[in-house]
One Martini backbone bead per residue (centre of mass of N, CA, C, O) as a GRO file, in nm:
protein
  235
    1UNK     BB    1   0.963   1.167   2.151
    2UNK     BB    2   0.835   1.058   1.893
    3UNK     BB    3   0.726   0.798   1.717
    4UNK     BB    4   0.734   0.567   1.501
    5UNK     BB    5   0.759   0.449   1.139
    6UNK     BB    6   0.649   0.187   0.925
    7UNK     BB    7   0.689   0.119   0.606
    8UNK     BB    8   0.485  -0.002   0.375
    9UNK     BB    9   0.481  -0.160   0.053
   10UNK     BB   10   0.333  -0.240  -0.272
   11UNK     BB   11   0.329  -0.336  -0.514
   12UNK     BB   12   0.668  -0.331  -0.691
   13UNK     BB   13   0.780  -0.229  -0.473
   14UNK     BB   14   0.948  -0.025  -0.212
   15UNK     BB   15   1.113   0.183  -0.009
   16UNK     BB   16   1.203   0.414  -0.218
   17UNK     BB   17   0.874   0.566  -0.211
   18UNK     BB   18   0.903   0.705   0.046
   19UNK     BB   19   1.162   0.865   0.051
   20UNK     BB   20   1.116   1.144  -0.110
   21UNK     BB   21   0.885   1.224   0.115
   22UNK     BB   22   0.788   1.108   0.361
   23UNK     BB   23   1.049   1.075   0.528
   24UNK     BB   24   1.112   1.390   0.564
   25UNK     BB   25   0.831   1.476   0.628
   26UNK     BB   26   0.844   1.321   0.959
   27UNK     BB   27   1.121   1.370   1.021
   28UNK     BB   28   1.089   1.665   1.077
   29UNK     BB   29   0.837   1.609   1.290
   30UNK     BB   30   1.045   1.371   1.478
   31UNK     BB   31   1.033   1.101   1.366
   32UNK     BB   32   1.113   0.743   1.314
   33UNK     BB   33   1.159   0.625   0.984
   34UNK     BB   34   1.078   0.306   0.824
   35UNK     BB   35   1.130   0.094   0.528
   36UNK     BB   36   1.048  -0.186   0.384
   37UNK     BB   37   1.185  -0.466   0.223
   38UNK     BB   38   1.042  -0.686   0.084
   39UNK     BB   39   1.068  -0.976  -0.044
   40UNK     BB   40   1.253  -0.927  -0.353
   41UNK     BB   41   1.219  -0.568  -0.317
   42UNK     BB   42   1.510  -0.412  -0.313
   43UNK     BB   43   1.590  -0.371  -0.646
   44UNK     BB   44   1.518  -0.188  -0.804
   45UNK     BB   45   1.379  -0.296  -1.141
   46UNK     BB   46   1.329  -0.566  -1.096
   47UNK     BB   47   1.282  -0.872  -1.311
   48UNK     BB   48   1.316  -1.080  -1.106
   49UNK     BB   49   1.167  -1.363  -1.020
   50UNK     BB   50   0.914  -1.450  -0.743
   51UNK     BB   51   0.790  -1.659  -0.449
   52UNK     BB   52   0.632  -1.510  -0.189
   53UNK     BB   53   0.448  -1.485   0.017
   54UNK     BB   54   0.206  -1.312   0.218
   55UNK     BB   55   0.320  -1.448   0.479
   56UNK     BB   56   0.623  -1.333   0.456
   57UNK     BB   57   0.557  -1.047   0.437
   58UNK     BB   58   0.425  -1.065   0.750
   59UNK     BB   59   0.676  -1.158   0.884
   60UNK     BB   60   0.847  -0.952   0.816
   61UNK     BB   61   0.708  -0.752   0.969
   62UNK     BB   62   0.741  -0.891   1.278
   63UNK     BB   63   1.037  -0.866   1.287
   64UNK     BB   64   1.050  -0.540   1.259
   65UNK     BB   65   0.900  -0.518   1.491
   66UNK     BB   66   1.049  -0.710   1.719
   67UNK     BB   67   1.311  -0.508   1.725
   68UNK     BB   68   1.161  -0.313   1.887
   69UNK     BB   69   1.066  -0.145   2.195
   70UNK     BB   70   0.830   0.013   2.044
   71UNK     BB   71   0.561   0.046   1.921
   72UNK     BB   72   0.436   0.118   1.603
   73UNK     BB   73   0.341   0.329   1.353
   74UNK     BB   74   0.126   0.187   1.081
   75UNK     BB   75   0.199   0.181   0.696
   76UNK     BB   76  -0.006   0.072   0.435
   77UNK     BB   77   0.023   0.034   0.084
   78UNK     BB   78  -0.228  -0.175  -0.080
   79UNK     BB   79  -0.067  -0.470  -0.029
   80UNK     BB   80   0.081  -0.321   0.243
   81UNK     BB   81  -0.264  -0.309   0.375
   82UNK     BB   82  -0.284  -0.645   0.411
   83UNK     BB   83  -0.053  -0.677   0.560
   84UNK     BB   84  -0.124  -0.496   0.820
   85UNK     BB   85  -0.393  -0.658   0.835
   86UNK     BB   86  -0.237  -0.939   0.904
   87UNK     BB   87  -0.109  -0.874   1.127
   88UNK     BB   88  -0.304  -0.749   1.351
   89UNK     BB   89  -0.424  -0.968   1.455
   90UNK     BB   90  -0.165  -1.033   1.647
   91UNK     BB   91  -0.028  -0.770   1.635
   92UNK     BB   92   0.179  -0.446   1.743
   93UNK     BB   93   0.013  -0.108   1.773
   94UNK     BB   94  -0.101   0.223   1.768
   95UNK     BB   95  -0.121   0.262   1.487
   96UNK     BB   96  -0.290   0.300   1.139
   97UNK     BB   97  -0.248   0.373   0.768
   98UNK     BB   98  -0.470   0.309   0.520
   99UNK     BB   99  -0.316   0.326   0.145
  100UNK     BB  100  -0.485   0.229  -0.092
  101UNK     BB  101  -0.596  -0.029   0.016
  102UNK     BB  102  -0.697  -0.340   0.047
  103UNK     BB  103  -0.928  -0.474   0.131
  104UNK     BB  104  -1.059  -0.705   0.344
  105UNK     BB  105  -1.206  -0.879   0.099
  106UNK     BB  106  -0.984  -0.788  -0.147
  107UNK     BB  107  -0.908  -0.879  -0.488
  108UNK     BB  108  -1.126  -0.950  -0.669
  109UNK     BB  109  -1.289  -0.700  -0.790
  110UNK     BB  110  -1.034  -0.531  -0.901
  111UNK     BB  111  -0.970  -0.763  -1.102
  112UNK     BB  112  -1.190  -0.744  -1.237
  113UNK     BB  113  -1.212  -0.448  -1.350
  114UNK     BB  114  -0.941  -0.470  -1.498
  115UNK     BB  115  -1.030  -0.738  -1.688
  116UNK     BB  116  -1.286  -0.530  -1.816
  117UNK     BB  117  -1.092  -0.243  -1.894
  118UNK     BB  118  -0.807  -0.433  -1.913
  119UNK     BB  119  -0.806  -0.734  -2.099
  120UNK     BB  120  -0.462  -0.735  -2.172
  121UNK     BB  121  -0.384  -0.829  -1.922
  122UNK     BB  122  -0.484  -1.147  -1.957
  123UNK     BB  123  -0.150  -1.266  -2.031
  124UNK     BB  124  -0.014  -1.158  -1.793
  125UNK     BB  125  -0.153  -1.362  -1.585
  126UNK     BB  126  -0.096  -1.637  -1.732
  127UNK     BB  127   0.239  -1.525  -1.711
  128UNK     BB  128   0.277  -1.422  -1.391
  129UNK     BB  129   0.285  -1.080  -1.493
  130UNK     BB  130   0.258  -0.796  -1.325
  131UNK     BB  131   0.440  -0.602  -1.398
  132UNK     BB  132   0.357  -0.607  -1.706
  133UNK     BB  133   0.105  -0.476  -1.655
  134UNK     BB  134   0.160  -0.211  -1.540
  135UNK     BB  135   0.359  -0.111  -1.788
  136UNK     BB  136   0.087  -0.117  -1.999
  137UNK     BB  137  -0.106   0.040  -1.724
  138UNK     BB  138  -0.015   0.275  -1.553
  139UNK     BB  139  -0.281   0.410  -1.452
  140UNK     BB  140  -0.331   0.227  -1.211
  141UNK     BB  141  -0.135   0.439  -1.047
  142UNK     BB  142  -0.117   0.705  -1.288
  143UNK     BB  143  -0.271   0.993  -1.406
  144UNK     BB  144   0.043   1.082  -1.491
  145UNK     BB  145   0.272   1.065  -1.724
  146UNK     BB  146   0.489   1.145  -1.608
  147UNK     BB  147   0.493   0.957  -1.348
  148UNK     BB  148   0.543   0.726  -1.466
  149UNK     BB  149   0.768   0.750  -1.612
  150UNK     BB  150   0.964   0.805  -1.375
  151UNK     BB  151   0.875   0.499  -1.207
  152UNK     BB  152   0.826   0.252  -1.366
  153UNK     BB  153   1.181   0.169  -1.371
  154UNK     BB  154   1.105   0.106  -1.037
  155UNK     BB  155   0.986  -0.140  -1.087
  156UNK     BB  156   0.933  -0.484  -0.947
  157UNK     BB  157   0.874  -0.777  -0.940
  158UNK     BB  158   0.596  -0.990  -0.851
  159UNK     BB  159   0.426  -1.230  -0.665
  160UNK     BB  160   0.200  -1.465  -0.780
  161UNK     BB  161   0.139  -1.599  -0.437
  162UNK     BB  162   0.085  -1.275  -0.312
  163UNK     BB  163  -0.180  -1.220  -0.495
  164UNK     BB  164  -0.344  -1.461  -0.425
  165UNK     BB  165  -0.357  -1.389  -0.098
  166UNK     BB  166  -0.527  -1.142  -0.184
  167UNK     BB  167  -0.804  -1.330  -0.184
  168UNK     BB  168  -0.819  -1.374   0.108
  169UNK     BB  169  -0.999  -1.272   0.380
  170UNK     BB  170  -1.064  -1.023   0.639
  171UNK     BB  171  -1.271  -1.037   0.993
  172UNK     BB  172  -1.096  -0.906   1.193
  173UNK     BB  173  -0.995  -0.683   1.370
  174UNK     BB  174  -0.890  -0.340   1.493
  175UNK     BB  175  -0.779  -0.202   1.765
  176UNK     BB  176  -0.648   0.064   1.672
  177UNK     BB  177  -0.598   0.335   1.523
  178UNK     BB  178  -0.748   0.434   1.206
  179UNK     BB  179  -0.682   0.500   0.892
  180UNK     BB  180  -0.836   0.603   0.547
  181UNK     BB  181  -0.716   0.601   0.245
  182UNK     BB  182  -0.789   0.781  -0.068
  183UNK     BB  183  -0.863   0.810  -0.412
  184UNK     BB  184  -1.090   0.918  -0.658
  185UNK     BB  185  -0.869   0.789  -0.906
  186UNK     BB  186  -0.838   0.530  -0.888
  187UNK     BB  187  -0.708   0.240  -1.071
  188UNK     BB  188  -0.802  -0.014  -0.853
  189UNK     BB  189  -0.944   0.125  -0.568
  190UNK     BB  190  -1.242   0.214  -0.473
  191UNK     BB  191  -1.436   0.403  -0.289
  192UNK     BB  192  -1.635   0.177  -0.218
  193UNK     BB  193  -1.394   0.031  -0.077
  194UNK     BB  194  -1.288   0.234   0.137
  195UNK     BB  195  -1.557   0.260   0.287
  196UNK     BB  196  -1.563  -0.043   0.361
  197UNK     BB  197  -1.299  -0.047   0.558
  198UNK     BB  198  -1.382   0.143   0.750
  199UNK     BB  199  -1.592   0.020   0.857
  200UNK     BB  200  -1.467  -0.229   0.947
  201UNK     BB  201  -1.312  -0.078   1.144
  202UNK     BB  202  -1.362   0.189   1.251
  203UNK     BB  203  -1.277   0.443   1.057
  204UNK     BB  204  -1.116   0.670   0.921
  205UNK     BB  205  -1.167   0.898   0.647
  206UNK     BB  206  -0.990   0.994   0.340
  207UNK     BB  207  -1.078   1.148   0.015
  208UNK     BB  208  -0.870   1.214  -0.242
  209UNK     BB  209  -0.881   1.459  -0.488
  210UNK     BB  210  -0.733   1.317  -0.734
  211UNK     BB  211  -0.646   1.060  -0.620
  212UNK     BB  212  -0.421   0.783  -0.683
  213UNK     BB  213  -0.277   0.522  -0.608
  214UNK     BB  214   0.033   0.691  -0.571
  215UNK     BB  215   0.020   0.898  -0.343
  216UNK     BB  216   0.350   0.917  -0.232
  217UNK     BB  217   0.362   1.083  -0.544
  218UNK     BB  218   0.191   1.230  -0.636
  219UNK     BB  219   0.025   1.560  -0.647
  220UNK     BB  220  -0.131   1.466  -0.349
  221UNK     BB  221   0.079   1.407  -0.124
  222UNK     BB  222   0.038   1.684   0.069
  223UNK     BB  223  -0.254   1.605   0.180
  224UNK     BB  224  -0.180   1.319   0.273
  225UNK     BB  225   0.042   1.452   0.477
  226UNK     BB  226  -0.151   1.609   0.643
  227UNK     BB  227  -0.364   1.423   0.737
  228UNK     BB  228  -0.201   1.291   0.874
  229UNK     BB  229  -0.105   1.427   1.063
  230UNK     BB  230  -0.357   1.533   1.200
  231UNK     BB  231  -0.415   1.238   1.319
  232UNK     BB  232  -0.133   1.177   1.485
  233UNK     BB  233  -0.203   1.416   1.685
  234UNK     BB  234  -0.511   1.361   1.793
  235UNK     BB  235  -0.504   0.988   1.859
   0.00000   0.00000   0.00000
């Protein structure tokens, strides 16, 4: 039997963004994979406002690690790849693969350059309203006008005191092995943002040509999830 794996999904998103792709295509090769859905994500397309830690979100994934039998490899997709590690301080996994991930050093810089590429952001963020920026702004997320339209209406409200908590840099290392995944055409974080996790972690790193911030969803989900297998394979 091989490994659990447990995806954490990033901002506005749930457990759904998995679900299509990557879950089935992991259970095919014998996986067995959980997807949680952080506090207040459980309901795709809502709008009802939360406002939960992101030390709350690191908690919900200690209690699902805690519940197995043994250590699982964690997947965390952008604000879910600070969740992951941010819980790896202290918590136990096989290997981890980060997924479009915030950065160690934080998002102080993303956020900068989306607020001086995409100005009208700045109303939405007055407004503590992460959710509206993302749906005025698609692009942030997917770079085919298609894939935006299908997924937009599935994104949810996200607490912006969890949003803050991710301008908070972290210093230790992850023991266990690393995979760090990037696109090229990422619109929120940088391939030299992908590079600098990777140093940081002494991780392996692979950059995806013309892949968007979703990854897990966009075009190039193939190559991704190729890239994965073949790493938790070798490590």
């Amino acid at each position: 039997m091989k490994e659990t794996l447990v995806f954490v999904h990033g901002m506005c998103h749930g457990a759904w963004c998995w679900e299509r792709y990557f879950i089935p295509y992991f259970e095919e090769l014998g996986y067995t994979c959980l997807a949680i859905n952080l506090p207040g994500h459980a309901e795709a397309g809502s709008s009802k406002s939360i406002s939960y830690s992101l030390n709350r979100y690191v908690k919900a994934l200690e209690e699902l690690v805690d519940s197995l039998d043994e250590a699982p490899i964690l997947i965390g997709h952008s604000m879910g790849g600070m969740v992951v590690q941010r819980y790896l301080k202290t918590g136990r996994c096989k290997k981890a693969v980060l997924l479009a991930s915030v950065p160690p050093q934080g998002v102080l810089f993303p956020s900068l350059r989306v607020l001086s590429r995409y100005p009208r952001t700045i109303p939405y963020l007055f407004q503590a309203n992460l959710l509206g920026a993302f749906k005025q702004y698609p692009q942030l997320f997917f770079n085919e006008k298609a894939l935006a339209e299908q997924y937009l209406p599935d994104l949810c409200a996200e607490s912006f005191v969890a949003y803050l908590g991710l301008f908070l840099p972290v210093s230790h290392q992850i023991k266990c092995p690393v995979l760090v995944i990037g696109g090229s055409e990422d619109g929120l974080i940088s391939v030299e943002e992908f590079q600098q996790t990777a140093k940081h972690y002494r991780a392996d790193l692979e950059i995806i040509a013309g892949g968007s911030h979703g990854l897990m969803l966009d075009e190039t989900r193939g190559e991704v999830m190729e890239w994965m297998k073949g790493w938790l394979t070798l490590k």
